[in-house]
Amino acid sequence: MTKLKMGIIGAGGIAQNRHIPAYQSLSDTVDVVAVQDVNPVNAQEAAKKFQIPEVVEDYHDMFQMVDAVTICTPNKFHAEISVAALEAWVHVLCEKPMAMTVDECEAMIAASRKSGKLLSIAYHYRHTQAARTAQAAINAGVIGDPLVTRVQALRRRKVPGWGVFTNKELQGGGSLIDYGCHLLDLSMWLLGDSQPVEVMGKTYNRLSKTPNQLNDWGTFDHETFDVDDHVSSYITFDDGSSLQFECSWAANIKEDTLHLSISGADGGLNVYPFEIYQPRYGTFMTEQAKAAHDEWEAGQRQAANFVNSCLGYESLVVKPEQAMEVSRIIEAIYASSASGHSVRL
């Protein structure tokens, strides 16, 4: 069987904790053959830990060694590296979000189309059993036409105190572009053909700008904190449906909350935990199913889908055009908050 030769660009936590182990669990179809990081020590440590044969200083030098790369860098570099890889005839799996701006997303898609090489974005929530079960139920007509979608991705005082998550120049934003993007992507995927037409958004960072804050995920400098730690938004679609969205790194709430539900014309659905609500037999029916949100399993499925798609055995679950629409909404939320007005798409 043909094996895909994979390179890793960016050797930080997401590479070492998700992508590399997932690829190495697929040893029949893929070999991780090279790694690169802007910090050579990180690359050397990852190579030693995972027995990766090649360490390169410049990611451009990797392209002649591999069939595909997985990009695990700060958001600022997603577009630049993706375009360079695609122009070198190399498939790309890029960490989320797709890029800093919609213009960058468009450049990535143009490079993919020109080269004929695959481009996918690592929105791994789609690969959880909870998400798969929800999509299957929606496709079976359980909810009918969607009316109102409700999303909450809230953490209680968990601003990432490591890496560059709070650096706006490198990341482009905070809780929305880092965490909320997963639930925006999953919502858009489940809503299928619904197209967003207007966005109203508001961003906050007052908690994280206040001195002496409690934080469960390490320490950060409140004086230099310049990204959002809490975001709320209201999104309307061309079919008349709407999405109420909220995400946070630092909410003053009782406990972390992960919620995605859709109320439709014929029924309702909740993803976490998985439940279906319908009027049937003259009463109100609630059905439950075991459908886990297992991110380790999702990471393995994501890796398998990308590898098999590169080898021609499957189609990508996350297509770049879909990921660009998530970035379009993120861009609109930030623009709406800055202007104080809604943004038409």
XYZ file of C-alpha atoms in Angstrom:
345
model
C 0.000 0.000 0.000
C 1.175 3.534 -0.816
C 2.140 5.559 2.236
C 1.745 9.305 2.549
C 4.890 11.169 3.634
C 3.856 13.805 6.201
C 5.716 16.853 7.473
C 4.879 18.845 10.614
C 5.364 22.629 10.630
C 5.194 23.944 14.189
C 6.190 21.513 16.944
C 4.197 22.888 19.878
C 1.471 21.385 22.026
C -1.185 20.813 19.361
C 1.333 19.012 17.139
C 2.708 16.816 19.902
C -0.557 16.150 21.717
C -2.873 15.586 18.746
C -1.512 15.491 15.228
C 1.723 13.510 15.493
C 0.267 10.766 17.754
C -2.761 10.499 15.473
C -0.612 10.048 12.371
C 1.612 7.520 14.121
C -1.468 5.478 14.992
C -2.043 5.238 11.209
C 1.358 3.742 10.421
C -0.042 1.591 7.596
C -0.927 4.658 5.534
C 1.273 7.572 6.687
C 4.819 8.239 7.911
C 5.793 11.461 9.685
C 9.157 12.060 8.050
C 10.078 15.661 8.936
C 9.433 18.387 11.492
C 10.182 22.121 11.607
C 9.700 24.850 14.194
C 10.786 28.465 14.444
C 12.454 27.341 17.679
C 14.945 24.617 16.627
C 15.003 23.167 20.153
C 11.276 22.412 19.949
C 11.760 20.651 16.633
C 14.688 18.597 17.922
C 12.757 17.567 21.047
C 9.716 16.534 18.994
C 11.903 14.564 16.582
C 13.535 12.707 19.458
C 10.260 12.055 21.285
C 8.448 10.714 18.212
C 11.438 9.318 16.299
C 10.943 11.642 13.330
C 13.948 11.204 11.006
C 14.379 14.738 9.612
C 14.544 18.150 11.300
C 14.665 21.151 8.971
C 15.370 24.780 9.811
C 13.397 26.334 6.947
C 9.968 24.892 6.213
C 10.493 25.467 2.482
C 13.203 22.786 2.573
C 10.605 20.273 3.794
C 8.411 20.401 0.698
C 10.727 18.242 -1.430
C 10.657 15.532 1.268
C 6.897 15.171 1.775
C 3.531 14.665 0.105
C 1.617 16.664 2.720
C 2.172 18.988 5.667
C 0.248 19.757 8.833
C 0.570 23.399 9.890
C 0.523 24.021 13.657
C 1.850 27.581 13.858
C 0.315 30.782 15.246
C -2.590 32.012 13.131
C -0.560 34.822 11.548
C 1.456 32.312 9.526
C -1.338 29.956 8.396
C -1.924 31.592 5.017
C 1.732 32.254 4.181
C 2.846 28.682 4.851
C -0.240 27.069 3.321
C 0.152 28.985 0.057
C 3.867 28.158 -0.092
C 3.176 24.450 0.443
C 0.376 24.317 -2.105
C 2.499 26.143 -4.677
C 5.134 23.448 -4.063
C 2.523 20.775 -4.914
C 2.066 19.618 -1.317
C -1.281 18.823 0.356
C -2.111 20.921 3.450
C -3.955 20.324 6.710
C -3.896 23.650 8.555
C -4.844 24.162 12.176
C -7.906 26.277 12.889
C -8.843 29.017 12.308
C -8.139 28.964 8.600
C -6.384 32.351 8.599
C -6.436 35.850 10.076
C -8.672 37.358 7.360
C -11.079 36.311 4.627
C -8.663 37.692 2.016
C -6.016 35.271 3.284
C -8.521 32.413 3.138
C -9.283 33.259 -0.487
C -5.572 33.203 -1.328
C -5.236 29.756 0.241
C -8.189 28.414 -1.743
C -6.853 29.914 -4.978
C -3.483 28.208 -4.400
C -5.212 24.881 -3.734
C -7.295 25.097 -6.888
C -4.315 26.103 -9.017
C -2.122 23.269 -7.757
C -4.843 20.636 -7.547
C -3.621 19.736 -4.054
C -5.934 19.304 -1.069
C -6.446 21.955 1.596
C -8.334 21.216 4.804
C -8.708 22.948 8.159
C -8.502 21.167 11.510
C -12.042 21.687 12.807
C -11.971 18.350 14.594
C -15.281 18.787 16.468
C -17.021 17.590 13.286
C -15.375 14.200 13.808
C -16.805 13.533 17.285
C -19.535 10.924 17.620
C -21.854 13.604 19.016
C -21.453 15.707 15.862
C -21.804 12.735 13.509
C -24.968 11.579 15.254
C -26.445 15.079 15.141
C -25.784 15.403 11.415
C -27.313 11.997 10.736
C -30.443 12.949 12.680
C -30.757 16.288 10.873
C -30.293 14.629 7.475
C -33.053 12.184 8.420
C -35.435 15.124 8.880
C -35.757 15.017 12.659
C -35.847 18.791 13.144
C -37.278 19.859 9.784
C -36.428 23.446 8.843
C -34.081 25.010 11.424
C -35.427 28.044 13.248
C -33.201 28.949 16.216
C -29.714 27.632 16.988
C -28.211 28.290 20.426
C -24.495 27.987 21.139
C -22.481 28.477 24.311
C -18.766 27.678 24.545
C -17.948 29.077 27.974
C -15.011 28.480 30.287
C -14.765 29.675 33.856
C -11.502 31.574 34.251
C -9.413 29.552 31.798
C -7.400 32.052 29.794
C -4.503 30.100 28.224
C -1.389 31.182 30.116
C 1.028 29.573 27.652
C 2.010 30.050 24.032
C 0.852 33.166 22.158
C -2.900 32.861 22.665
C -3.204 36.368 24.126
C -1.080 38.034 21.422
C -3.367 39.804 18.952
C -0.625 40.390 16.376
C 0.107 36.665 16.133
C -3.397 35.266 16.710
C -5.792 37.927 15.443
C -8.086 37.575 18.447
C -8.784 35.608 21.591
C -11.604 33.366 22.784
C -13.593 33.718 19.549
C -10.853 32.910 17.058
C -9.317 30.234 19.315
C -12.265 28.408 20.940
C -15.562 29.763 19.680
C -14.563 29.031 16.088
C -15.031 25.295 16.759
C -18.695 25.758 17.681
C -19.306 28.217 14.852
C -17.914 25.678 12.392
C -19.947 22.837 13.864
C -23.129 24.929 13.832
C -22.645 25.962 10.213
C -21.943 22.357 9.225
C -25.114 21.103 10.912
C -27.211 23.911 9.408
C -26.124 22.817 5.936
C -27.426 25.129 3.242
C -28.353 28.050 5.540
C -26.309 31.095 4.486
C -25.507 33.861 7.019
C -26.630 37.326 5.914
C -26.219 39.596 8.958
C -24.067 39.577 12.090
C -24.279 41.603 15.295
C -21.432 41.047 17.733
C -19.907 42.365 20.928
C -16.490 41.524 22.361
C -15.199 42.002 25.915
C -11.910 41.731 27.793
C -12.585 43.654 30.992
C -12.002 40.646 33.276
C -8.629 39.842 31.816
C -7.535 43.491 31.886
C -8.176 43.637 35.651
C -5.187 43.040 37.997
C -4.905 40.004 40.288
C -7.416 37.803 38.507
C -7.841 34.136 39.404
C -7.072 31.920 36.410
C -7.050 28.121 36.229
C -4.804 27.879 33.154
C -1.563 29.574 34.130
C -0.640 33.236 34.330
C -0.720 36.099 31.840
C 0.021 39.813 31.867
C -3.191 41.797 32.312
C -1.463 44.976 31.116
C -0.557 43.555 27.700
C -3.742 41.481 27.255
C -5.228 42.814 24.011
C -7.619 40.116 22.754
C -11.212 39.172 23.546
C -11.967 36.925 26.516
C -15.771 36.936 26.052
C -17.912 37.352 22.926
C -21.619 37.394 22.215
C -23.262 37.488 18.804
C -26.551 37.195 16.953
C -26.451 35.824 13.400
C -29.343 35.685 10.923
C -29.575 33.492 7.816
C -31.134 33.727 4.377
C -33.829 31.178 5.316
C -35.027 33.314 8.240
C -33.333 31.217 10.930
C -31.003 32.661 13.556
C -28.053 31.679 15.719
C -27.473 32.965 19.246
C -23.761 32.576 19.940
C -21.602 33.135 23.027
C -18.057 32.072 23.844
C -15.627 32.874 26.641
C -12.279 32.062 28.201
C -13.047 33.917 31.407
C -16.715 33.970 32.343
C -17.908 34.432 35.914
C -20.157 31.371 35.798
C -20.686 28.297 37.974
C -18.920 25.862 35.637
C -17.673 25.406 32.082
C -20.525 25.113 29.588
C -20.577 23.475 26.147
C -23.975 23.759 24.480
C -25.260 23.481 20.927
C -28.968 23.029 20.249
C -31.196 23.553 17.237
C -34.946 24.195 17.480
C -36.641 23.312 14.223
C -40.145 23.310 12.764
C -40.605 19.561 13.351
C -38.400 18.919 16.356
C -35.390 19.950 18.388
C -31.924 18.557 18.917
C -29.281 18.995 21.600
C -25.717 17.889 20.889
C -24.193 17.911 24.423
C -25.598 15.561 25.675
C -27.273 14.155 22.582
C -31.065 14.395 22.790
C -33.981 14.755 20.382
C -37.239 16.519 21.253
C -40.406 15.921 19.209
C -44.173 16.000 19.668
C -45.340 12.438 18.984
C -48.268 10.179 19.849
C -50.133 13.035 21.478
C -47.337 13.849 23.918
C -43.799 15.283 24.155
C -41.049 12.770 23.377
C -37.426 13.035 24.505
C -34.922 10.571 23.069
C -31.354 10.145 24.260
C -28.323 8.444 22.754
C -24.758 7.713 23.778
C -22.780 10.009 21.483
C -19.542 11.175 23.072
C -17.550 14.355 22.561
C -14.181 12.585 22.598
C -11.533 14.930 21.210
C -8.789 12.283 21.113
C -10.978 10.031 18.987
C -11.943 13.022 16.850
C -8.279 13.849 16.260
C -7.614 10.326 15.034
C -10.617 10.423 12.705
C -9.505 13.807 11.377
C -6.028 12.466 10.630
C -7.451 9.373 8.919
C -9.805 11.449 6.771
C -7.017 13.786 5.639
C -4.562 10.975 4.897
C -7.146 8.875 3.048
C -8.304 11.911 1.073
C -4.727 12.667 0.007
C -4.385 9.036 -1.089
C -7.643 9.243 -3.052
C -9.733 6.920 -0.872
C -12.084 9.477 0.758
C -13.384 13.037 0.422
C -12.494 15.764 2.902
C -14.954 16.247 5.758
C -13.826 19.868 6.241
C -13.614 21.714 2.943
C -11.732 25.030 2.747
C -14.705 26.942 1.379
C -16.669 25.983 4.498
C -13.836 27.008 6.808
C -13.633 30.368 5.023
C -17.291 31.051 5.856
C -16.469 30.545 9.547
C -13.662 33.084 9.187
C -16.090 35.436 7.433
C -18.428 35.318 10.434
C -15.534 35.814 12.881
C -14.347 38.821 10.889
C -17.894 40.221 10.902
C -18.287 39.766 14.679
C -15.084 41.709 15.318
C -16.106 44.410 12.812
C -19.572 44.707 14.351
C -18.153 45.095 17.845
C -15.694 47.743 16.663
C -18.357 49.758 14.810
C -21.295 49.237 17.140
C -23.454 48.246 14.180
C -24.505 45.012 12.513
C -22.567 43.790 9.481
C -24.293 42.595 6.309
C -22.560 39.709 4.568
